[in-house]
Short mmCIF file of C-alpha atoms and ligand atoms in Angstrom, two decimals:
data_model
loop_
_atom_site.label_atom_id
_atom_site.label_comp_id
_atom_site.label_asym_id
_atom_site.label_seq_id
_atom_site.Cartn_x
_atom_site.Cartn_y
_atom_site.Cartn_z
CA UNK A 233 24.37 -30.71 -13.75
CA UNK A 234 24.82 -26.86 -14.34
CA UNK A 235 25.10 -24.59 -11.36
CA UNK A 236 23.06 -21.86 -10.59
CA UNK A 237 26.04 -19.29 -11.23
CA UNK A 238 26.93 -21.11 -14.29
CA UNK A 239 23.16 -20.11 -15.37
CA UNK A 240 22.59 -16.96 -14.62
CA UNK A 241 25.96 -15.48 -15.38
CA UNK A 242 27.14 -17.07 -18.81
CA UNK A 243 25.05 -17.24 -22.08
CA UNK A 244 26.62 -20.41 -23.87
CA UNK A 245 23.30 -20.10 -25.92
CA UNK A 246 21.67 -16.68 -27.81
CA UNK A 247 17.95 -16.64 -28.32
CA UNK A 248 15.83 -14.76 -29.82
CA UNK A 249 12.61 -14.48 -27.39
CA UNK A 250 9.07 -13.52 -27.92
CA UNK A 251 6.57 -11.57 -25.90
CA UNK A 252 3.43 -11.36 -27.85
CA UNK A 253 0.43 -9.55 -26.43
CA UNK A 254 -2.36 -11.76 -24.87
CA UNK A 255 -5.32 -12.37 -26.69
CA UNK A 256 -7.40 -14.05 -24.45
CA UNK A 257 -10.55 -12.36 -22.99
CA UNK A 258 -9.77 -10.04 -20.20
CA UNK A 259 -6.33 -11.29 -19.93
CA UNK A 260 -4.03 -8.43 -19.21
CA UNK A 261 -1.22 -9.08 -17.89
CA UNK A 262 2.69 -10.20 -20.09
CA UNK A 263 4.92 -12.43 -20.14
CA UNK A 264 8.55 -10.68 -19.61
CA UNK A 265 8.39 -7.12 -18.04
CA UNK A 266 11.24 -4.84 -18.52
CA UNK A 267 13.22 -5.52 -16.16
CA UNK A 268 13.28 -9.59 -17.73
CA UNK A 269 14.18 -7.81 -20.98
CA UNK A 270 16.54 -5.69 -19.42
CA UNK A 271 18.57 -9.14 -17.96
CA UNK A 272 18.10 -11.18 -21.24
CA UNK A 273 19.45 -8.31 -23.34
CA UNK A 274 22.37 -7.80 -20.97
CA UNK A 275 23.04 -11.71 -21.54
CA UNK A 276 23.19 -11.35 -25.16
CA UNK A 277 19.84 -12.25 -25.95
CA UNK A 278 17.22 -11.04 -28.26
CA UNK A 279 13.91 -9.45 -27.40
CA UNK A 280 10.90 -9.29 -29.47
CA UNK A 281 7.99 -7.59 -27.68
CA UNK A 282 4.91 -6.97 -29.69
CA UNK A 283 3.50 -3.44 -29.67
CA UNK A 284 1.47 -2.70 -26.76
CA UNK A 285 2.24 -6.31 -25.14
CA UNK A 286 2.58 -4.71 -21.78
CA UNK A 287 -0.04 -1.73 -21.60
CA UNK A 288 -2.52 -3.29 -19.46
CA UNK A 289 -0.41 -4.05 -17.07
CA UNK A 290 1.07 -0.58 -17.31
CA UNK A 291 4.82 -1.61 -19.48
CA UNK A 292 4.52 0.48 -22.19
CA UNK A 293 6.50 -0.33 -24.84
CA UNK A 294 9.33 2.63 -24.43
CA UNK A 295 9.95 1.09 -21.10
CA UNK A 296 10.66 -1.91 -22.88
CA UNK A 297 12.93 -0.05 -25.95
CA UNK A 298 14.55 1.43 -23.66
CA UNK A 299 16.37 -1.44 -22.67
CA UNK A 300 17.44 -2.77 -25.63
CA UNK A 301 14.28 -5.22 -26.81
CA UNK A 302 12.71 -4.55 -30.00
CA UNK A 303 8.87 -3.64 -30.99
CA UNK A 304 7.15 -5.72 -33.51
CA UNK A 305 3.92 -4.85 -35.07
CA UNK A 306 2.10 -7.89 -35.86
CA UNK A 307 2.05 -11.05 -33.26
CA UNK A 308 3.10 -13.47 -36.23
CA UNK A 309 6.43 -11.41 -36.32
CA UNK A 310 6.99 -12.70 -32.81
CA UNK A 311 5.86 -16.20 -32.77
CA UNK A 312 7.56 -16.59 -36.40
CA UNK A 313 10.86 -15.08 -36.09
CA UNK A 314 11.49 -16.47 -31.79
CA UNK A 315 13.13 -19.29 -30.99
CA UNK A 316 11.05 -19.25 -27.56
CA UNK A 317 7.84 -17.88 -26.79
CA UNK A 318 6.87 -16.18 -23.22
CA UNK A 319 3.72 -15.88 -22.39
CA UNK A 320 0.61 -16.01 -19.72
CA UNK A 321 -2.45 -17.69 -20.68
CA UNK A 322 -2.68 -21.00 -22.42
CA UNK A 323 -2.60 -20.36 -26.52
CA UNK A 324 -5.87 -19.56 -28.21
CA UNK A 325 -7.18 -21.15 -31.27
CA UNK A 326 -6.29 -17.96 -33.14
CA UNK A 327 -3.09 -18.26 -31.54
CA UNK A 328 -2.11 -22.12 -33.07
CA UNK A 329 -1.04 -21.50 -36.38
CA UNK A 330 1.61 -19.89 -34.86
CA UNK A 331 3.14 -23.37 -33.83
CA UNK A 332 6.23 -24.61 -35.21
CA UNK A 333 8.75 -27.72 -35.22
CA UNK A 334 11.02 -26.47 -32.61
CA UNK A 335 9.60 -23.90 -30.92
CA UNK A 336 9.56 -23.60 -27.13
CA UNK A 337 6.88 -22.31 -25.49
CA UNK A 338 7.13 -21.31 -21.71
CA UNK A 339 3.08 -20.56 -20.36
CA UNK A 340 0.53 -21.43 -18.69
CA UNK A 341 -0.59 -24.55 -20.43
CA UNK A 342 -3.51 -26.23 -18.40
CA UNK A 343 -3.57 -28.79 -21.11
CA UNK A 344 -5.84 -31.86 -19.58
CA UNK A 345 -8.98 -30.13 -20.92
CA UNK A 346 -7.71 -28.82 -23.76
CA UNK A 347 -7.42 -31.86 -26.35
CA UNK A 348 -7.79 -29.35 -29.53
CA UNK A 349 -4.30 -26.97 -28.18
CA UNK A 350 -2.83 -30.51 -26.98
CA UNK A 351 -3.17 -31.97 -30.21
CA UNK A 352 -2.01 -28.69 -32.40
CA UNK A 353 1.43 -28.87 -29.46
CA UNK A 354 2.28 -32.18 -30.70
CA UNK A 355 1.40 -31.91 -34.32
CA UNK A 356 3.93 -29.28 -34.86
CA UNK A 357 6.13 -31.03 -32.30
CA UNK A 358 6.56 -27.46 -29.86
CA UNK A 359 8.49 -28.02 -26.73
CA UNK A 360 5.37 -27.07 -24.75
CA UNK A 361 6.81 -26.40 -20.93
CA UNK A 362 3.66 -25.38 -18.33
CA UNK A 363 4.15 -22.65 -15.49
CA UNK A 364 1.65 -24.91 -13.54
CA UNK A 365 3.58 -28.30 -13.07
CA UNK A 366 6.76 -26.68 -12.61
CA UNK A 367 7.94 -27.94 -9.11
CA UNK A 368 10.80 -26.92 -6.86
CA UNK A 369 13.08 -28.42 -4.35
CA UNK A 370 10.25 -28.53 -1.77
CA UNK A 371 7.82 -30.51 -4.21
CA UNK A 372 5.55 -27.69 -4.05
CA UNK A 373 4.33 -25.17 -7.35
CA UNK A 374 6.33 -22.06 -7.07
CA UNK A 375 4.72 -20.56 -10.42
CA UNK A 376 1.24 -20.63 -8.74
CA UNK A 377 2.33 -19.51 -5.88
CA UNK A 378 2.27 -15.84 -6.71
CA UNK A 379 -1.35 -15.76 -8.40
CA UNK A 380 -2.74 -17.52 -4.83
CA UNK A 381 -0.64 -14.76 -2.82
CA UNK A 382 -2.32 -11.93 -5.24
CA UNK A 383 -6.38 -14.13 -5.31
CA UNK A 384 -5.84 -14.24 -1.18
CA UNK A 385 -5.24 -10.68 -0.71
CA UNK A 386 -7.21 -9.23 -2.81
CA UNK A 387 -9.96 -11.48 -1.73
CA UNK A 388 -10.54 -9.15 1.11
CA UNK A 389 -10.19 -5.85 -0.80
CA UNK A 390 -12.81 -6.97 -2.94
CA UNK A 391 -15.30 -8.77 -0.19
CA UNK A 392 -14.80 -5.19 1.76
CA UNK A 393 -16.04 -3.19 -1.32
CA UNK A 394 -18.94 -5.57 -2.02
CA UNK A 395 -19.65 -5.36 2.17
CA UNK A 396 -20.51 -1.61 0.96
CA UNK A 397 -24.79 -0.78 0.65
CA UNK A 398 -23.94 0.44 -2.75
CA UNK A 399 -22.60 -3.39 -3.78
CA UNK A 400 -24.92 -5.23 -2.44
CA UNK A 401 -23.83 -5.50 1.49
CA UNK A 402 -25.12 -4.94 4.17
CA UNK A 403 -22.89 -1.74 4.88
CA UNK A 404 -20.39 -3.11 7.49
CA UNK A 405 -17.14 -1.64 7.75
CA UNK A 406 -14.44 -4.36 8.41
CA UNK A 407 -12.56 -2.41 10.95
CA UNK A 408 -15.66 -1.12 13.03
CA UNK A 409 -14.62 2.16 14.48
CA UNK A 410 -14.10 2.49 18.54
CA UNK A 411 -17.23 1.75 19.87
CA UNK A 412 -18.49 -1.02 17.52
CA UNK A 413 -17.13 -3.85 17.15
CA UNK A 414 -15.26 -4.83 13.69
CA UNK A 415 -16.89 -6.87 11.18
CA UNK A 416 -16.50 -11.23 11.11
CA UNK A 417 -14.28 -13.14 8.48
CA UNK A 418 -14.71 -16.75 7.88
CA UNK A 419 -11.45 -18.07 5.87
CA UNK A 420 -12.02 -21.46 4.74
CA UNK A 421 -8.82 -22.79 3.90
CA UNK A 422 -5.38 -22.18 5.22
CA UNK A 423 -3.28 -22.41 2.05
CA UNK A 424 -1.60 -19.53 0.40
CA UNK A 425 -5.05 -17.96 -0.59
CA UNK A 426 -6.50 -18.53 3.10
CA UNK A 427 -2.86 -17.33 4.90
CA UNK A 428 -2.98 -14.28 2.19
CA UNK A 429 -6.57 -13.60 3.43
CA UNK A 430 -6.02 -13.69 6.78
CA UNK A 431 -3.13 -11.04 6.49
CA UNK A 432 -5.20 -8.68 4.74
CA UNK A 433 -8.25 -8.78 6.80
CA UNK A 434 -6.48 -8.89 10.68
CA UNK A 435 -4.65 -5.84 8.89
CA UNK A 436 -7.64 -4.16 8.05
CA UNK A 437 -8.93 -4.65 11.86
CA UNK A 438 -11.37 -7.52 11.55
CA UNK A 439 -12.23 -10.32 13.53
CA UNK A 440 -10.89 -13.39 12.00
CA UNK A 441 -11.70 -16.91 12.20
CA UNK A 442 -9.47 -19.69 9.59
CA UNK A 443 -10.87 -22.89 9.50
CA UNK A 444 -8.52 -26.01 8.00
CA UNK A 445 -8.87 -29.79 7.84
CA UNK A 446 -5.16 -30.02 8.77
CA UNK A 447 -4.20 -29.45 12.60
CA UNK A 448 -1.01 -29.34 11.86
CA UNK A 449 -1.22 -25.83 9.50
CA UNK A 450 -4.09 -24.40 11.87
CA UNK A 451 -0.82 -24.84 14.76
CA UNK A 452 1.48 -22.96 12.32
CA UNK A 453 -1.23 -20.41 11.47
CA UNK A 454 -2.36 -19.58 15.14
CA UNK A 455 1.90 -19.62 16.02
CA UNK A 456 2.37 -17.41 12.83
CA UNK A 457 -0.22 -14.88 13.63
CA UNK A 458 0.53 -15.05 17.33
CA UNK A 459 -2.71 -15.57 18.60
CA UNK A 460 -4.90 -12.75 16.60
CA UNK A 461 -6.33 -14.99 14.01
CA UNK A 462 -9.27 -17.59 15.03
CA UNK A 463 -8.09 -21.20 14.21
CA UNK A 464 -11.51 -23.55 13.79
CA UNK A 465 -11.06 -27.56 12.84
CA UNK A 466 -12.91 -28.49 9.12
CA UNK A 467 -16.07 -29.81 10.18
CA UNK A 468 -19.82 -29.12 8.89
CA UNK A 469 -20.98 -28.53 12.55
CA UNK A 470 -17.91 -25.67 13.23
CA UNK A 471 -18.54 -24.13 9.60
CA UNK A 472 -22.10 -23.98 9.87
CA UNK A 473 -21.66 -21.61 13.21
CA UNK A 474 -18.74 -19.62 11.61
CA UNK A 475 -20.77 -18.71 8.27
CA UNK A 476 -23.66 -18.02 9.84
CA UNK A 477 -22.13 -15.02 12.44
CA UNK A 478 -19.78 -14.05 9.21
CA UNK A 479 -19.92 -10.72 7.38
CA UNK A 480 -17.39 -12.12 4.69
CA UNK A 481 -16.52 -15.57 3.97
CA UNK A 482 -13.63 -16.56 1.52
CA UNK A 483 -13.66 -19.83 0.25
CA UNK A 484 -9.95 -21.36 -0.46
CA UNK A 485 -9.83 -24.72 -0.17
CA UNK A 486 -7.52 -26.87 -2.44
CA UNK A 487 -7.43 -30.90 -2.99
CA UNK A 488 -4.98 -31.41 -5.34
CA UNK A 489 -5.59 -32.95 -8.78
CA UNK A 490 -9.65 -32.72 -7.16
CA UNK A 491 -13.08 -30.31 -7.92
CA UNK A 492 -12.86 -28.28 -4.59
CA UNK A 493 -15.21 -30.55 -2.27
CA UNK A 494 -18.61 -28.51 -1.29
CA UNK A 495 -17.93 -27.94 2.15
CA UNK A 496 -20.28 -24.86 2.63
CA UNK A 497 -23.85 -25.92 1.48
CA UNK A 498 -26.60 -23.96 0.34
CA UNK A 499 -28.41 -24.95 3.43
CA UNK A 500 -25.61 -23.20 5.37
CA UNK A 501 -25.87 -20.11 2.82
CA UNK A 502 -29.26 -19.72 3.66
CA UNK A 503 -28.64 -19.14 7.51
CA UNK A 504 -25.97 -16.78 6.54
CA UNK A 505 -26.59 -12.84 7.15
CA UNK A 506 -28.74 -10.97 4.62
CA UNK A 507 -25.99 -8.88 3.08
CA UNK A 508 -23.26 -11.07 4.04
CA UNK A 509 -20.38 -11.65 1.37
CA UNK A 510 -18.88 -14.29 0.11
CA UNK A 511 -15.76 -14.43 -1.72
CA UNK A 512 -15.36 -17.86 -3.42
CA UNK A 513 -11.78 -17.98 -4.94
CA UNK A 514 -11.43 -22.12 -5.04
CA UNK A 515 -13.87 -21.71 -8.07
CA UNK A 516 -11.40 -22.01 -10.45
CA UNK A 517 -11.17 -25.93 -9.39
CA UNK A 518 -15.41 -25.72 -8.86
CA UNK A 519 -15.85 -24.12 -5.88
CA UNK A 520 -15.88 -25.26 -2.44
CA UNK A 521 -19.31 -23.59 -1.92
CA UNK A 522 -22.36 -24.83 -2.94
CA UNK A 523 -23.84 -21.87 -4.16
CA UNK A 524 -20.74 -20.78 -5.67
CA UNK A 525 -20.84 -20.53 -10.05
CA UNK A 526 -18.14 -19.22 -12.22
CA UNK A 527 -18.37 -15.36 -12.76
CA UNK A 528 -16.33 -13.25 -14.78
CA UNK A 529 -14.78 -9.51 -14.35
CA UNK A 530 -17.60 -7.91 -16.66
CA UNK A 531 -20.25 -9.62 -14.36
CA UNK A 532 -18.62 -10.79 -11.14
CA UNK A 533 -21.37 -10.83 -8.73
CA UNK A 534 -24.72 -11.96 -7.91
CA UNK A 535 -27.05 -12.95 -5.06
CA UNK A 536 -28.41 -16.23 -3.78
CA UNK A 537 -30.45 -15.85 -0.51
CA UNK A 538 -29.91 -12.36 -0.10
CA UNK A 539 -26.11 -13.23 -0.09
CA UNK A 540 -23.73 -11.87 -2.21
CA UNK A 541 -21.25 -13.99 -4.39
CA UNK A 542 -17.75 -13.19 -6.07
CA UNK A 543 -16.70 -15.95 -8.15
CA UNK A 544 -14.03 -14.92 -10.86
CA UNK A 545 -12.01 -17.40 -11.78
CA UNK A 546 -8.91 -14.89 -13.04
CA UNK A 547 -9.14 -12.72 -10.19
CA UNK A 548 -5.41 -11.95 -10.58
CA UNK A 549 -6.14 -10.11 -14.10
CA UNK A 550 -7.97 -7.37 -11.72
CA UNK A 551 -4.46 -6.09 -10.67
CA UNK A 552 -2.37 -6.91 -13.69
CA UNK A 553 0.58 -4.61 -12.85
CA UNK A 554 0.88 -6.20 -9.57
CA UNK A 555 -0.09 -9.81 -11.20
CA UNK A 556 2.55 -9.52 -13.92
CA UNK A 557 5.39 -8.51 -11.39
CA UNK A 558 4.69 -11.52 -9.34
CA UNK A 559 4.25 -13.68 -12.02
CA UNK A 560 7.56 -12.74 -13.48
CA UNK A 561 9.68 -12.48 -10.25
CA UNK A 562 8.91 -16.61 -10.27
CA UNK A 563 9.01 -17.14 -13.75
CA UNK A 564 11.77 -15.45 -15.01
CA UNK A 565 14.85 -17.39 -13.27
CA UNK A 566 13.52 -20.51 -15.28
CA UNK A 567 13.30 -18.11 -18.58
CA UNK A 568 16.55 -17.30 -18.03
CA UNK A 569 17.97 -20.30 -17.85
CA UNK A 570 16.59 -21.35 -20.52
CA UNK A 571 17.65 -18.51 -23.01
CA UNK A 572 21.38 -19.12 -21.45
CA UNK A 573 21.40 -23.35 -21.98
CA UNK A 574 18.37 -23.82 -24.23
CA UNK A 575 15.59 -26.12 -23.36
CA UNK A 576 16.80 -29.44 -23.67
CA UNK A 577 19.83 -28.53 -20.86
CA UNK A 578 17.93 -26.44 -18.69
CA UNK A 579 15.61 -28.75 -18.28
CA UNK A 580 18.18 -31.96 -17.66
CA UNK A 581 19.78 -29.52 -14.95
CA UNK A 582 16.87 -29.21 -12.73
CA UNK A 583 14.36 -32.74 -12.49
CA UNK A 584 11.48 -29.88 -10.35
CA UNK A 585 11.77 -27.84 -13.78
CA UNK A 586 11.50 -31.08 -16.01
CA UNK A 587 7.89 -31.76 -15.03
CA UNK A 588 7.26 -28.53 -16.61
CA UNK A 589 7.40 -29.78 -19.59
CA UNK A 590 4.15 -31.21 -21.39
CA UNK A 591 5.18 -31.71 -24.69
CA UNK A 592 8.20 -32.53 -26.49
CA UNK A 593 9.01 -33.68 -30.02
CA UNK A 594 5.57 -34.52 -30.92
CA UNK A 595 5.46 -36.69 -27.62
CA UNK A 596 3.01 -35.76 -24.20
CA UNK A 597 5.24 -36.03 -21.62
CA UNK A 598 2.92 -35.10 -18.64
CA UNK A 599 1.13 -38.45 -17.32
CA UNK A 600 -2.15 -36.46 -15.41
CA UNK A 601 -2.91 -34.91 -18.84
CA UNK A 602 -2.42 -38.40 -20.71
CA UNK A 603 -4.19 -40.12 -18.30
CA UNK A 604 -6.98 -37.44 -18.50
CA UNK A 605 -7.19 -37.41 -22.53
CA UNK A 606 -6.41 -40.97 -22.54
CA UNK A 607 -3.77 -41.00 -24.49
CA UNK A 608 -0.28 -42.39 -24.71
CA UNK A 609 2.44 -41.10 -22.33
CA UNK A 610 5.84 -40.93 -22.68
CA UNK A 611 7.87 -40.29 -19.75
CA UNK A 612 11.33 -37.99 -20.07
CA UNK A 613 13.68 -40.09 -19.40
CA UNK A 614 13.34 -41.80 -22.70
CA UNK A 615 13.47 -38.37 -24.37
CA UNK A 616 15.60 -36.11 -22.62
N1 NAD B 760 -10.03 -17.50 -8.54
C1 NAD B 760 -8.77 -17.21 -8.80
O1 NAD B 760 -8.45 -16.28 -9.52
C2 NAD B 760 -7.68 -18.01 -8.14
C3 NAD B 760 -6.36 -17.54 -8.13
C4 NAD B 760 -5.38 -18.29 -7.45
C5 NAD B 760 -5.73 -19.49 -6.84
N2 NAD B 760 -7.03 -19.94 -6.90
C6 NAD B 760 -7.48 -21.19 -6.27
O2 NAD B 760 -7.59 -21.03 -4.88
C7 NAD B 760 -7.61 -22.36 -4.29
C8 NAD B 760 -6.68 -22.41 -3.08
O3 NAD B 760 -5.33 -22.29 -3.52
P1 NAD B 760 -4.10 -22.35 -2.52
O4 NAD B 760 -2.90 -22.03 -3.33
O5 NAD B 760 -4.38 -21.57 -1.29
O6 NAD B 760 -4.07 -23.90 -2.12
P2 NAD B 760 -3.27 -24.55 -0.90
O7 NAD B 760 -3.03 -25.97 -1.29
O8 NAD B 760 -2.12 -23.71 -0.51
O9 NAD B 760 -4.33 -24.51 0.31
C9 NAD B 760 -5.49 -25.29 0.35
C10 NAD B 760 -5.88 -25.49 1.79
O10 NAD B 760 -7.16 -26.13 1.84
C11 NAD B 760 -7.17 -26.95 2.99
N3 NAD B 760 -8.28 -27.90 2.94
C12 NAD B 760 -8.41 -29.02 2.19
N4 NAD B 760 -9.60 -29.61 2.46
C13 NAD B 760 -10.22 -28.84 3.38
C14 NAD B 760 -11.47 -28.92 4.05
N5 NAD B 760 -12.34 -29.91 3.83
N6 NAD B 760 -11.78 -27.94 4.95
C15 NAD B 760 -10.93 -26.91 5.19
N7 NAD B 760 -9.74 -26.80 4.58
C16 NAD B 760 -9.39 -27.74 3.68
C17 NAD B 760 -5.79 -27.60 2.95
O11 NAD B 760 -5.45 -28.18 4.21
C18 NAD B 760 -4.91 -26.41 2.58
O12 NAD B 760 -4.42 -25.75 3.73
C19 NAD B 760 -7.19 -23.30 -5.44
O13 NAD B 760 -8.35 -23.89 -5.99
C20 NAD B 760 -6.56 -22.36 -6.44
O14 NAD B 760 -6.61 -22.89 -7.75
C21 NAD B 760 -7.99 -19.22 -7.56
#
C-alpha cells in the first residue's frame, strides 16, 4: 500500500488532465481550480483547461495560464487528447461521444438513474470513479460533505431574504432588534445541512430550535452549541408545535439510500404562519416536506397556503466560487493521487477510495446501481 507522502510528493506517473467547461443547465462551478493546476503542474503533470471552464465560478482562464496549464478551445480537445477527465456534474448526452477505452473519469456520477450514461460508461469501457460513493476512514462521504456544509448555510441566507415583504414573507427580521424579539427557526435534521443551519441562523441572532430522530446527535448538538440552540426529539406531535410558531423552517433530513420520509405534512403547512418560509434542501432525495416540489434557480419559489417554498435541488451552484473551492479542497487529494499512481494503484492503495469507482473495463462495479438497473455486478476484487 502507498503512503500518503509517497503520493503527494513523487509523480511515478505523468498525465495529461482535462478540465472541460460544464454543460449542464445552470451548472457553474469546475472541476480543478488553479491552485489544483498549480500542484499537478508542479508534479509534472499536464493541464488542459478549456476556455472559460472556470468563469462562473470566477477562475478565469489567465489565472489558470498563469500557472503553467494550457487553454483549449473546443471541449473535444480536452476529453480527446486527456488521459483523465475532472469534472462536476454527471456527463450529458452531448457530452458521451467523448468516451473512450481507457479514459478515467473522476465526477459526480449519480449513475442508478441514469441507464443511458451507464450504458455509454461501459460500452467504451471508461474507468468511471463517482465523487458520491467515495468513502473515507470514518465510513462516511467526504466529497458530499462540502456541498451539505455550503446547502446548510446558505439555507438561512436565502430563507432570510425570502422572510423579506418584497419575497414573499411576512417581513421579519431574523435578529429582531432590542426590543422585539428575534425571529423562530425550525431545523429539521441535525446532519451537516441541519448543524450548517443552525450556525448560520444562532449567528444571525435567531431563536433556534433543531429537531433529530437521533438522541444521541441532539446531545452532541445541544453540547456543541453550548446550550443556545433548541434540541426537540423527531416526533409529529413536537414538529407540528415547532412549524407552526416558526418564521423559517429548513428541511434536512437524510435516510440513506431512501426518498426523504414526509415528516412535515401539508396539514402541518397549513397551520404554519402566513408568510412563514420554508427552506426544503432534502429535496434533492424528495423532500422531507409534504408540500415540498423540485424548483430550480430560474424559478425557485412558490407558495402553498400562504407559505413560501425554496426547493432547488443544486442550491450549491448559487455560490459557485465558494462551491468550487469546497468541492476541490475534498476532491483534489484523490485527483492527485491519481495523476501521481494512475487509477488502477490509487485506487488499490486506499479500499474508502475504491468504492468510488462505478465502472471499470466495461464492467459496473457499484452493487446499489446494479441492483437498481438490474443488472450484473461485478465486485473489485475480481478486477482490481
Ligand atoms: N438541495 C441541495 O442543493 C442539497 C445540497 C446538499 C445536500 N442536500 C441534501 O440535504 C439532505 C441532508 O444532507 P446531510 O448531509 O445533512 O445528511 P446527514 O446524514 O448528515 O443528516 C441527516 C440527518 O437527518 C436525521 N433524521 C433522519 N430521520 C429523521 C427524522 N424522521 N426526523 C428528524 N431527523 C431525522 C438524521 O438523524 C441525521 O442527523 C440530503 O438529502 C442531501 O442530499 C441537498
Amino acid at each position: 500500500m502507498a503512503t500518503q507522502s509517497s503520493t503527494e510528493s513523487e509523480s511515478e506517473n505523468q498525465m495529461i488532465i482535462g478540465v472541460p467547461k460544464e454543460v449542464k443547465d445552470h451548472e457553474s462551478r469546475v472541476g480543478i481550480t488553479p491552485a489544483g493546476a498549480k500542484a499537478l503542474t508542479d508534479a509534472g503533470h499536464k493541464v488542459l483547461v478549456e476556455k472559460d471552464a472556470g468563469l462562473l465560478s470566477s477562475f478565469p482562464d489567465e489565472d489558470y495560464q498563469a500557472v503553467g496549464a494550457e487553454i483549449v478551445g473546443a471541449a473535444a480537445n480536452v476529453w480527446g487528447n486527456a488521459d483523465m477527465v475532472v469534472k462536476v456534474k454527471e456527463p450529458v448526452e452531448q457530452e458521451y461521444w467523448h468516451f473512450r477505452e481507457g479514459l478515467v473519469l473522476f465526477t459526480y456520477l449519480h449513475l442508478a438513474p441514469l441507464k443511458a450514461l451507464t450504458d455509454k460508461l461501459l460500452e467504451k469501457k471508461v474507468t468511471g470513479i463517482a465523487y458520491e460513493t467515495v468513502k473515507d476512514r470514518l465510513g462516511t462521504l467526504p466529497l458530499l460533505t462540502p456541498m451539505s456544509e455550503v446547502a446548510g448555510r446558505l439555507s438561512v441566507q436565502v430563507g432570510a431574504a425570502y422572510l423579506e415583504k418584497e419575497h414573499g414573507g411576512r417581513g421579519v427580521l431574523l435578529g429582531g432588534v432590542p426590543g422585539v424579539p428575534p425571529g423562530n427557526v425550525c431545523i429539521i435534521g441535525g446532519g451537516i445541512v441541519g448543524t450548517n443551519a443552525a450556525k448560520m441562523a444562532l449567528g444571525l441572532g435567531a431563536k433556534v430550535t433543531l429537531v433529530d430522530l437521533s438522541l444521541n446527535r441532539l446531545r452532541e448538538l445541544d453540547d456543541i452549541f453550548s446550550g443556545r440552540l433548541h434540541t426537540l426529539y423527531s416526533n409529529a406531535y413536537n414538529i407540528e408545535r415547532a412549524t407552526a410558531e416558526a418564521d423559517l423552517v429548513i428541511g434536512g433530513v437524510l435516510i440513506p439510500g431512501a426518498a426523504a420520509p414526509k415528516i412535515v405534512t401539508r396539514g402541518m403547512v397549513s397551520k404554519m404562519k402566513r408568510g412563514a418560509v420554508i427552506v426544503d434542501v432534502a429535496i434533492d432525495q424528495g423532500g422531507c416536506i409534504e408540500t415540498a416540489k423540485p424548483t430550480t434557480h430560474s424559478n425557485p419559489s412558490y407558495e402553498v397556503d400562504g407559505v413560501v417554498h425554496y426547493c432547488v435541488t443544486n442550491m450549491p451552484a448559487a455560490v459557485p466560487n465558494t462551491s468550487t473551492l469546497a468541492l476541490t479542497n475534498a476532491t483534489f487529494p484523490y485527483v492527485m493521487k491519481l495523476a501521481n499512481l494512475g487509477a488502477q494503484a490509487a485506487l488499490q492503495a486506499d479500499a474508502g477510495f475504491a468504492e468510488g469507482l462505478n465502472t471499470f473495463n466495461g464492467k459496473l462495479t457499484y452493487k446499489a446501481v446494479a441492483d437498481n438497473q438490474a443488472r450484473e455486478f461485478t465486485p473489485l476484487s475480481e478486477l482490481l
